[in-house]
Amino acid sequence: MKIIVQKFGGTSVHTPELREKAALKLKEAYEEGYSPVAVVSAMGRAGAPYATDTLISLAKNEYEHLDSRNLDILMSTGEIISAVIMTQTLRKLGLKAVVVTGWQAGIITDDRFGDATIKRVDTKKILSYLEKGYIVVVAGFQGASEDGEITTLGRGGSDTSAVILGLALEAEYVDIFTDVIGVMTADPRIVPEAHILEGLTYTEAAEIIQQGAKVIHDKAMNIAREYRVPLRVRSLNDEGKGTLICDIRSMSKEGLRLFSQDRTVYSIAFRKGLAQFRVKLNGKKEDNLLMFQLLANKGISIDLINLFPDIVAFVVEEGKALRVKEILEKEGFELTLIYPCAKISLVGSGMADRPGVVADMVEALRESKIEILQTSDSHVTISCLVHAADMEKAIQVLHRKFQLEDIC
């Protein structure tokens, strides 16, 4: 039995037309000889009647305090509704289909409500349905603890459900359907001439995703990378097979290029909604430790850290900027706050061993009169911080500078 897991996010199932497209992808897989398992998210995003955020607002608008156990029970219903409707859509097409909740699918978690970790998967029920010729539709984002308490898996939970089920079922592929045709050289909404990257190693894909490409949640990506679960990032609106994410040996069998072998830069990712802090240290080395401890104790993550003798520069999410400002000023730190900002990352391979990448980046942005607020680099990325208003132009300029339109 060749099993395939196909995950459909909220934007892929929130209208009857989109649900039918999703159902046709499952039918296509079935006709190709696969035994399909669908994993679905709640339908739509905030504001849609059955979206997770809408359900949360419904309760919190009535009751200020909602305990985590009750909240998980509430949040799990969005995916269950979606799974039932998707099952009926498949049946309308003449296919045998059955719906199962996360716990019926055998997903056993710890008892941490709101951000549970999957401990194991009992696949007996799913396999029994597949053996009878059913397409199994699983409500994503959820499971149950050993003592039967309903739990949810946190951000990206449906992606996590799909990858874990793919691992447990030894699936040929886990397909992640999203609103782009695959992992691209840049966001095609910003760079119309962006190209699809037909094959990526786990390391290459993980770096692009970590730097901001929203094609699969990074938690799910990390699981896939650790356990070598083959992923395909695909689109409902495209007949192609998208981007295959796998190991080098599998890429070779598929006849796909390893971009990191022949290109310094092969993708541009970005994160927006950021704020930059420049904090004066007054010549005290101990200020470094105090500042970082203060933020860590408040659960605030920082990025793009640059240390100088008299100043520290770093970035936080824009929504946390005023809180960080208050924390640091209360301790007497002098600071400059700049926002909104965006982080743009050139993703490639062996950046440290290939001179001239930073120089080319700086030259391209300066010629376009785009101010660089901060930079950082690693073996596989070079990142720069710019004003949010300059983000799209900067991505377009860098895409041309590094000739990513020539990737094929």
Tab-separated table of C-alpha atoms in Angstrom:
chain	number	residue	atom	x	y	z
A	1	MET	CA	0.000	0.000	0.000
A	2	LYS	CA	1.448	3.350	-1.127
A	3	ILE	CA	0.292	6.034	1.291
A	4	ILE	CA	0.295	9.759	0.626
A	5	VAL	CA	-0.609	12.451	3.182
A	6	GLN	CA	-2.027	15.699	1.808
A	7	LYS	CA	-2.480	18.722	4.067
A	8	PHE	CA	-4.909	21.513	3.216
A	9	GLY	CA	-4.698	24.761	5.171
A	10	GLY	CA	-7.499	27.108	6.106
A	11	THR	CA	-7.226	29.153	2.915
A	12	SER	CA	-7.472	25.935	0.846
A	13	VAL	CA	-10.788	24.798	2.336
A	14	HIS	CA	-12.757	27.933	3.209
A	15	THR	CA	-15.067	27.995	0.151
A	16	PRO	CA	-16.987	25.222	-1.646
A	17	GLU	CA	-14.964	25.886	-4.813
A	18	LEU	CA	-11.638	25.474	-3.018
A	19	ARG	CA	-12.816	22.376	-1.172
A	20	GLU	CA	-13.738	20.812	-4.493
A	21	LYS	CA	-10.255	21.589	-5.840
A	22	ALA	CA	-8.760	19.955	-2.741
A	23	ALA	CA	-11.009	16.943	-3.195
A	24	LEU	CA	-9.892	16.627	-6.814
A	25	LYS	CA	-6.242	16.532	-5.689
A	26	LEU	CA	-7.120	13.646	-3.379
A	27	LYS	CA	-9.038	11.923	-6.174
A	28	GLU	CA	-6.053	12.348	-8.492
A	29	ALA	CA	-3.747	10.743	-5.911
A	30	TYR	CA	-6.225	7.882	-5.442
A	31	GLU	CA	-6.370	7.280	-9.193
A	32	GLU	CA	-2.549	7.258	-9.324
A	33	GLY	CA	-2.574	4.272	-6.985
A	34	TYR	CA	-2.018	6.016	-3.658
A	35	SER	CA	-4.002	5.511	-0.472
A	36	PRO	CA	-4.638	9.166	0.494
A	37	VAL	CA	-4.863	10.629	3.986
A	38	ALA	CA	-6.053	14.250	4.108
A	39	VAL	CA	-5.197	16.563	7.002
A	40	VAL	CA	-7.306	19.727	7.158
A	41	SER	CA	-7.163	22.979	9.070
A	42	ALA	CA	-10.143	25.020	10.220
A	43	MET	CA	-11.885	26.821	7.365
A	44	GLY	CA	-10.625	30.327	6.625
A	45	ARG	CA	-8.890	32.896	8.784
A	46	ALA	CA	-9.973	35.337	11.484
A	47	GLY	CA	-13.476	36.580	10.707
A	48	ALA	CA	-14.560	33.439	8.884
A	49	PRO	CA	-17.309	31.797	10.994
A	50	TYR	CA	-15.464	28.559	11.820
A	51	ALA	CA	-11.847	29.809	11.827
A	52	THR	CA	-9.903	29.111	15.009
A	53	ASP	CA	-9.364	32.801	15.818
A	54	THR	CA	-13.086	33.454	15.345
A	55	LEU	CA	-13.996	30.675	17.775
A	56	ILE	CA	-11.546	32.027	20.355
A	57	SER	CA	-12.971	35.535	19.994
A	58	LEU	CA	-16.486	34.179	20.377
A	59	ALA	CA	-15.670	32.807	23.812
A	60	LYS	CA	-13.353	35.579	25.008
A	61	ASN	CA	-15.808	38.295	24.057
A	62	GLU	CA	-18.271	36.656	26.446
A	63	TYR	CA	-15.876	35.524	29.162
A	64	GLU	CA	-12.593	37.245	29.970
A	65	HIS	CA	-11.036	34.172	31.587
A	66	LEU	CA	-11.109	30.867	29.713
A	67	ASP	CA	-8.985	28.078	31.134
A	68	SER	CA	-6.564	26.277	28.812
A	69	ARG	CA	-8.407	22.934	28.923
A	70	ASN	CA	-11.710	24.475	27.804
A	71	LEU	CA	-9.906	26.591	25.221
A	72	ASP	CA	-8.370	23.474	23.634
A	73	ILE	CA	-11.759	21.785	23.451
A	74	LEU	CA	-13.156	24.892	21.748
A	75	MET	CA	-10.249	25.289	19.324
A	76	SER	CA	-10.397	21.644	18.244
A	77	THR	CA	-13.914	22.091	16.860
A	78	GLY	CA	-12.844	24.226	13.878
A	79	GLU	CA	-10.807	21.402	12.353
A	80	ILE	CA	-13.534	18.838	13.088
A	81	ILE	CA	-16.099	20.938	11.208
A	82	SER	CA	-13.661	21.310	8.312
A	83	ALA	CA	-12.930	17.561	8.208
A	84	VAL	CA	-16.644	16.664	8.133
A	85	ILE	CA	-17.353	19.094	5.284
A	86	MET	CA	-14.316	17.868	3.314
A	87	THR	CA	-15.453	14.269	3.743
A	88	GLN	CA	-18.864	15.151	2.336
A	89	THR	CA	-17.190	16.928	-0.599
A	90	LEU	CA	-15.268	13.750	-1.415
A	91	ARG	CA	-18.416	11.644	-1.181
A	92	LYS	CA	-20.130	14.028	-3.582
A	93	LEU	CA	-17.413	13.115	-6.109
A	94	GLY	CA	-18.269	9.445	-5.659
A	95	LEU	CA	-15.309	8.583	-3.419
A	96	LYS	CA	-15.361	6.522	-0.243
A	97	ALA	CA	-14.265	8.860	2.549
A	98	VAL	CA	-14.358	8.840	6.331
A	99	VAL	CA	-13.620	11.531	8.900
A	100	VAL	CA	-11.548	11.023	12.066
A	101	THR	CA	-10.567	13.461	14.787
A	102	GLY	CA	-6.953	13.782	15.832
A	103	TRP	CA	-7.397	11.431	18.757
A	104	GLN	CA	-9.342	8.921	16.663
A	105	ALA	CA	-6.378	9.043	14.261
A	106	GLY	CA	-4.232	7.802	17.162
A	107	ILE	CA	-2.311	11.029	17.873
A	108	ILE	CA	-1.256	10.801	21.522
A	109	THR	CA	0.279	13.883	23.142
A	110	ASP	CA	1.505	15.108	26.488
A	111	ASP	CA	-0.945	17.134	28.600
A	112	ARG	CA	0.341	20.613	27.802
A	113	PHE	CA	-2.803	22.397	26.640
A	114	GLY	CA	-2.355	24.865	23.785
A	115	ASP	CA	1.075	23.627	22.698
A	116	ALA	CA	1.111	19.858	23.178
A	117	THR	CA	3.940	17.632	21.970
A	118	ILE	CA	3.100	14.427	20.130
A	119	LYS	CA	4.427	11.380	21.988
A	120	ARG	CA	3.340	8.630	19.613
A	121	VAL	CA	0.833	7.719	16.899
A	122	ASP	CA	-1.277	4.581	16.873
A	123	THR	CA	-2.013	4.084	13.169
A	124	LYS	CA	-4.297	1.017	13.439
A	125	LYS	CA	-7.589	2.862	12.789
A	126	ILE	CA	-6.245	4.828	9.815
A	127	LEU	CA	-4.671	1.730	8.268
A	128	SER	CA	-7.858	-0.288	8.698
A	129	TYR	CA	-9.821	2.354	6.779
A	130	LEU	CA	-7.154	2.628	4.059
A	131	GLU	CA	-7.180	-1.144	3.585
A	132	LYS	CA	-10.935	-0.914	2.937
A	133	GLY	CA	-10.382	1.682	0.213
A	134	TYR	CA	-11.378	4.805	2.140
A	135	ILE	CA	-9.797	8.223	1.851
A	136	VAL	CA	-9.229	9.185	5.492
A	137	VAL	CA	-9.816	12.852	6.402
A	138	VAL	CA	-8.084	13.799	9.658
A	139	ALA	CA	-8.836	16.910	11.696
A	140	GLY	CA	-5.424	18.567	12.053
A	141	PHE	CA	-3.945	20.574	14.930
A	142	GLN	CA	-5.202	18.195	17.627
A	143	GLY	CA	-4.694	15.002	19.578
A	144	ALA	CA	-5.381	13.674	23.047
A	145	SER	CA	-3.308	12.961	26.125
A	146	GLU	CA	-2.847	9.462	27.552
A	147	ASP	CA	-5.859	9.993	29.825
A	148	GLY	CA	-8.109	11.205	27.010
A	149	GLU	CA	-7.892	14.990	27.413
A	150	ILE	CA	-8.270	16.872	24.110
A	151	THR	CA	-5.144	18.884	23.279
A	152	THR	CA	-4.030	21.207	20.493
A	153	LEU	CA	-0.551	21.391	18.962
A	154	GLY	CA	0.148	25.123	18.870
A	155	ARG	CA	1.078	27.272	15.882
A	156	GLY	CA	1.414	25.324	12.654
A	157	GLY	CA	-0.318	22.389	14.309
A	158	SER	CA	-1.937	21.036	11.141
A	159	ASP	CA	1.453	21.003	9.390
A	160	THR	CA	2.801	19.098	12.381
A	161	SER	CA	-0.121	16.641	12.250
A	162	ALA	CA	0.550	15.966	8.566
A	163	VAL	CA	4.295	15.411	8.946
A	164	ILE	CA	3.902	13.185	12.013
A	165	LEU	CA	1.250	11.090	10.261
A	166	GLY	CA	3.485	10.878	7.196
A	167	LEU	CA	6.283	9.586	9.413
A	168	ALA	CA	4.099	7.103	11.309
A	169	LEU	CA	2.434	5.780	8.137
A	170	GLU	CA	5.723	5.682	6.178
A	171	ALA	CA	4.091	7.790	3.479
A	172	GLU	CA	5.663	8.190	0.046
A	173	TYR	CA	5.128	11.957	0.311
A	174	VAL	CA	3.540	14.566	2.533
A	175	ASP	CA	1.993	17.235	0.317
A	176	ILE	CA	1.579	20.697	1.834
A	177	PHE	CA	-0.901	22.700	-0.241
A	178	THR	CA	-0.429	26.442	-0.004
A	179	ASP	CA	-1.151	29.584	-2.046
A	180	VAL	CA	2.058	29.423	-4.130
A	181	ILE	CA	3.120	26.735	-6.606
A	182	GLY	CA	6.126	25.732	-4.501
A	183	VAL	CA	9.138	27.212	-2.755
A	184	MET	CA	10.233	30.124	-4.934
A	185	THR	CA	13.325	32.235	-5.532
A	186	ALA	CA	11.262	35.037	-3.953
A	187	ASP	CA	7.637	35.761	-3.126
A	188	PRO	CA	5.948	35.920	-6.572
A	189	ARG	CA	3.536	38.561	-5.275
A	190	ILE	CA	6.571	40.839	-4.917
A	191	VAL	CA	8.731	39.522	-7.768
A	192	PRO	CA	6.503	38.351	-10.644
A	193	GLU	CA	9.470	36.772	-12.447
A	194	ALA	CA	10.349	34.577	-9.445
A	195	HIS	CA	11.005	30.911	-10.295
A	196	ILE	CA	10.013	27.721	-8.549
A	197	LEU	CA	12.796	25.703	-6.931
A	198	GLU	CA	11.774	22.203	-7.994
A	199	GLY	CA	13.980	20.395	-5.485
A	200	LEU	CA	15.570	21.379	-2.184
A	201	THR	CA	17.431	19.454	0.490
A	202	TYR	CA	16.015	19.541	4.003
A	203	THR	CA	18.781	21.946	5.060
A	204	GLU	CA	18.152	24.318	2.158
A	205	ALA	CA	14.393	24.354	2.698
A	206	ALA	CA	14.688	24.742	6.471
A	207	GLU	CA	16.866	27.822	6.048
A	208	ILE	CA	14.467	29.474	3.598
A	209	ILE	CA	11.545	28.763	5.929
A	210	GLN	CA	13.409	29.933	9.040
A	211	GLN	CA	14.158	33.221	7.312
A	212	GLY	CA	10.480	33.922	6.664
A	213	ALA	CA	9.058	31.919	3.734
A	214	LYS	CA	5.621	30.846	4.981
A	215	VAL	CA	5.184	27.596	3.063
A	216	ILE	CA	5.292	25.218	6.036
A	217	HIS	CA	5.615	25.857	9.757
A	218	ASP	CA	9.210	25.582	10.985
A	219	LYS	CA	8.282	23.078	13.720
A	220	ALA	CA	6.918	20.682	11.098
A	221	MET	CA	9.902	21.355	8.842
A	222	ASN	CA	12.294	20.440	11.644
A	223	ILE	CA	10.489	17.139	12.233
A	224	ALA	CA	10.626	16.347	8.515
A	225	ARG	CA	14.332	17.151	8.400
A	226	GLU	CA	15.181	15.067	11.471
A	227	TYR	CA	13.257	11.979	10.330
A	228	ARG	CA	13.695	12.415	6.557
A	229	VAL	CA	10.003	12.690	5.700
A	230	PRO	CA	9.697	13.614	1.980
A	231	LEU	CA	7.678	16.813	1.529
A	232	ARG	CA	6.146	18.466	-1.493
A	233	VAL	CA	5.009	22.105	-1.357
A	234	ARG	CA	2.197	22.458	-3.879
A	235	SER	CA	-0.709	24.641	-5.002
A	236	LEU	CA	-4.370	23.810	-5.568
A	237	ASN	CA	-4.249	26.007	-8.671
A	238	ASP	CA	-1.352	24.275	-10.411
A	239	GLU	CA	-1.059	20.884	-12.062
A	240	GLY	CA	2.632	20.544	-11.206
A	241	LYS	CA	4.142	18.622	-8.313
A	242	GLY	CA	5.587	21.751	-6.658
A	243	THR	CA	8.850	21.695	-4.732
A	244	LEU	CA	10.173	18.362	-3.498
A	245	ILE	CA	12.032	18.584	-0.174
A	246	CYS	CA	14.096	15.479	0.486
A	247	ASP	CA	17.651	14.196	0.982
A	248	ILE	CA	20.396	14.457	-1.632
A	249	ARG	CA	20.120	10.802	-2.674
A	250	SER	CA	16.398	11.119	-3.380
A	251	MET	CA	16.956	14.349	-5.295
A	252	SER	CA	19.485	12.562	-7.479
A	253	LYS	CA	16.980	9.778	-8.209
A	254	GLU	CA	14.394	12.397	-9.180
A	255	GLY	CA	16.916	14.107	-11.472
A	256	LEU	CA	16.659	17.426	-9.617
A	257	ARG	CA	19.328	20.093	-9.245
A	258	LEU	CA	21.105	20.794	-5.990
A	259	PHE	CA	21.099	24.588	-6.082
A	260	SER	CA	23.558	25.009	-3.249
A	261	GLN	CA	26.282	23.366	-5.338
A	262	ASP	CA	26.271	25.857	-8.176
A	263	ARG	CA	24.748	29.119	-6.891
A	264	THR	CA	25.865	31.456	-4.140
A	265	VAL	CA	22.304	32.728	-3.674
A	266	TYR	CA	19.216	30.759	-4.716
A	267	SER	CA	16.365	32.364	-2.755
A	268	ILE	CA	15.350	35.570	-0.997
A	269	ALA	CA	13.188	35.361	2.118
A	270	PHE	CA	11.831	38.122	4.331
A	271	ARG	CA	10.209	38.898	7.650
A	272	LYS	CA	8.242	42.074	8.167
A	273	GLY	CA	6.674	43.647	11.231
A	274	LEU	CA	9.973	44.178	13.048
A	275	ALA	CA	11.449	46.950	15.193
A	276	GLN	CA	15.116	47.816	15.663
A	277	PHE	CA	16.654	48.899	18.974
A	278	ARG	CA	20.002	50.654	19.305
A	279	VAL	CA	20.907	50.644	22.971
A	280	LYS	CA	23.727	52.761	24.440
A	281	LEU	CA	25.942	50.859	26.889
A	282	ASN	CA	27.832	53.729	28.533
A	283	GLY	CA	31.039	51.721	28.344
A	284	LYS	CA	29.856	49.091	30.862
A	285	LYS	CA	30.429	45.513	29.710
A	286	GLU	CA	28.018	44.193	32.322
A	287	ASP	CA	25.202	46.141	30.623
A	288	ASN	CA	25.176	43.504	27.887
A	289	LEU	CA	24.363	40.688	30.280
A	290	LEU	CA	21.814	42.740	32.238
A	291	MET	CA	19.937	43.799	29.102
A	292	PHE	CA	19.720	40.296	27.650
A	293	GLN	CA	18.701	38.834	31.007
A	294	LEU	CA	15.923	41.394	31.400
A	295	LEU	CA	14.441	40.505	28.017
A	296	ALA	CA	14.889	36.754	28.463
A	297	ASN	CA	13.119	36.887	31.836
A	298	LYS	CA	10.153	38.552	30.108
A	299	GLY	CA	10.071	35.853	27.407
A	300	ILE	CA	11.084	38.237	24.605
A	301	SER	CA	13.080	36.787	21.701
A	302	ILE	CA	15.543	38.987	19.845
A	303	ASP	CA	17.186	38.683	16.441
A	304	LEU	CA	19.933	40.291	14.345
A	305	ILE	CA	22.175	41.014	17.334
A	306	ASN	CA	25.212	43.256	16.687
A	307	LEU	CA	27.556	44.063	19.591
A	308	PHE	CA	29.840	47.118	19.602
A	309	PRO	CA	31.919	48.691	22.417
A	310	ASP	CA	29.333	51.360	23.189
A	311	ILE	CA	26.134	50.162	21.525
A	312	VAL	CA	24.052	47.036	20.965
A	313	ALA	CA	21.672	46.730	18.017
A	314	PHE	CA	18.956	44.079	17.831
A	315	VAL	CA	15.496	43.414	16.434
A	316	VAL	CA	12.192	42.339	18.014
A	317	GLU	CA	8.684	41.834	16.693
A	318	GLU	CA	7.017	45.215	16.203
A	319	GLY	CA	4.137	44.292	18.509
A	320	LYS	CA	6.582	43.907	21.404
A	321	ALA	CA	8.560	47.088	20.734
A	322	LEU	CA	6.856	49.399	23.227
A	323	ARG	CA	7.079	46.760	25.961
A	324	VAL	CA	10.810	46.325	25.323
A	325	LYS	CA	11.258	50.099	25.348
A	326	GLU	CA	9.499	50.338	28.692
A	327	ILE	CA	11.584	47.508	30.212
A	328	LEU	CA	14.922	48.971	29.124
A	329	GLU	CA	14.151	52.612	29.936
A	330	LYS	CA	13.001	51.581	33.399
A	331	GLU	CA	16.530	50.240	33.987
A	332	GLY	CA	18.085	53.480	32.753
A	333	PHE	CA	19.168	52.416	29.250
A	334	GLU	CA	19.341	55.090	26.572
A	335	LEU	CA	17.971	53.814	23.271
A	336	THR	CA	16.790	54.598	19.780
A	337	LEU	CA	13.768	52.746	18.420
A	338	ILE	CA	13.186	52.439	14.660
A	339	TYR	CA	10.075	50.801	13.209
A	340	PRO	CA	8.450	49.406	11.137
A	341	CYS	CA	11.328	47.420	9.658
A	342	ALA	CA	11.783	44.298	7.545
A	343	LYS	CA	14.537	41.690	7.487
A	344	ILE	CA	15.604	40.474	4.035
A	345	SER	CA	17.734	37.331	3.819
A	346	LEU	CA	19.770	36.036	0.916
A	347	VAL	CA	19.775	32.252	1.240
A	348	GLY	CA	22.565	30.280	-0.378
A	349	SER	CA	25.479	28.066	0.463
A	350	GLY	CA	29.000	28.637	1.713
A	351	MET	CA	28.551	32.387	2.030
A	352	ALA	CA	31.686	32.711	4.149
A	353	ASP	CA	33.752	31.017	1.447
A	354	ARG	CA	32.446	33.096	-1.454
A	355	PRO	CA	33.697	36.700	-1.261
A	356	GLY	CA	31.766	39.577	-2.750
A	357	VAL	CA	28.193	38.663	-1.773
A	358	VAL	CA	27.919	41.364	0.908
A	359	ALA	CA	29.585	43.901	-1.387
A	360	ASP	CA	27.120	43.106	-4.185
A	361	MET	CA	24.178	43.374	-1.783
A	362	VAL	CA	25.326	46.733	-0.387
A	363	GLU	CA	26.076	48.088	-3.848
A	364	ALA	CA	22.659	47.120	-5.216
A	365	LEU	CA	20.757	48.649	-2.300
A	366	ARG	CA	22.799	51.857	-2.203
A	367	GLU	CA	22.340	52.383	-5.949
A	368	SER	CA	18.610	52.136	-5.305
A	369	LYS	CA	18.879	54.585	-2.362
A	370	ILE	CA	17.708	51.966	0.142
A	371	GLU	CA	19.119	52.507	3.633
A	372	ILE	CA	20.638	49.457	5.336
A	373	LEU	CA	19.945	49.640	9.066
A	374	GLN	CA	21.800	46.492	10.109
A	375	THR	CA	23.345	43.310	8.681
A	376	SER	CA	24.242	39.799	9.820
A	377	ASP	CA	25.570	36.675	8.149
A	378	SER	CA	26.033	32.955	8.599
A	379	HIS	CA	27.329	30.096	6.486
A	380	VAL	CA	24.100	29.968	4.480
A	381	THR	CA	22.497	33.427	4.837
A	382	ILE	CA	23.290	37.103	4.596
A	383	SER	CA	20.577	39.309	6.063
A	384	CYS	CA	19.943	43.035	6.103
A	385	LEU	CA	17.412	45.180	7.919
A	386	VAL	CA	15.641	47.922	5.967
A	387	HIS	CA	12.720	50.248	6.513
A	388	ALA	CA	9.455	48.424	5.853
A	389	ALA	CA	8.559	50.925	3.124
A	390	ASP	CA	11.666	49.821	1.187
A	391	MET	CA	11.150	46.069	1.569
A	392	GLU	CA	9.491	45.184	-1.730
A	393	LYS	CA	11.826	47.363	-3.781
A	394	ALA	CA	14.843	45.866	-1.987
A	395	ILE	CA	13.710	42.299	-2.724
A	396	GLN	CA	13.156	43.140	-6.389
A	397	VAL	CA	16.564	44.820	-6.660
A	398	LEU	CA	18.395	41.904	-5.035
A	399	HIS	CA	16.524	39.329	-7.121
A	400	ARG	CA	17.841	41.067	-10.242
A	401	LYS	CA	21.326	41.618	-8.805
A	402	PHE	CA	21.858	37.927	-8.150
A	403	GLN	CA	20.138	36.921	-11.402
A	404	LEU	CA	17.627	34.634	-9.731
A	405	GLU	CA	15.299	35.060	-12.700
A	406	ASP	CA	17.764	32.829	-14.608
A	407	ILE	CA	17.162	29.820	-12.335
A	408	CYS	CA	15.309	27.095	-14.186
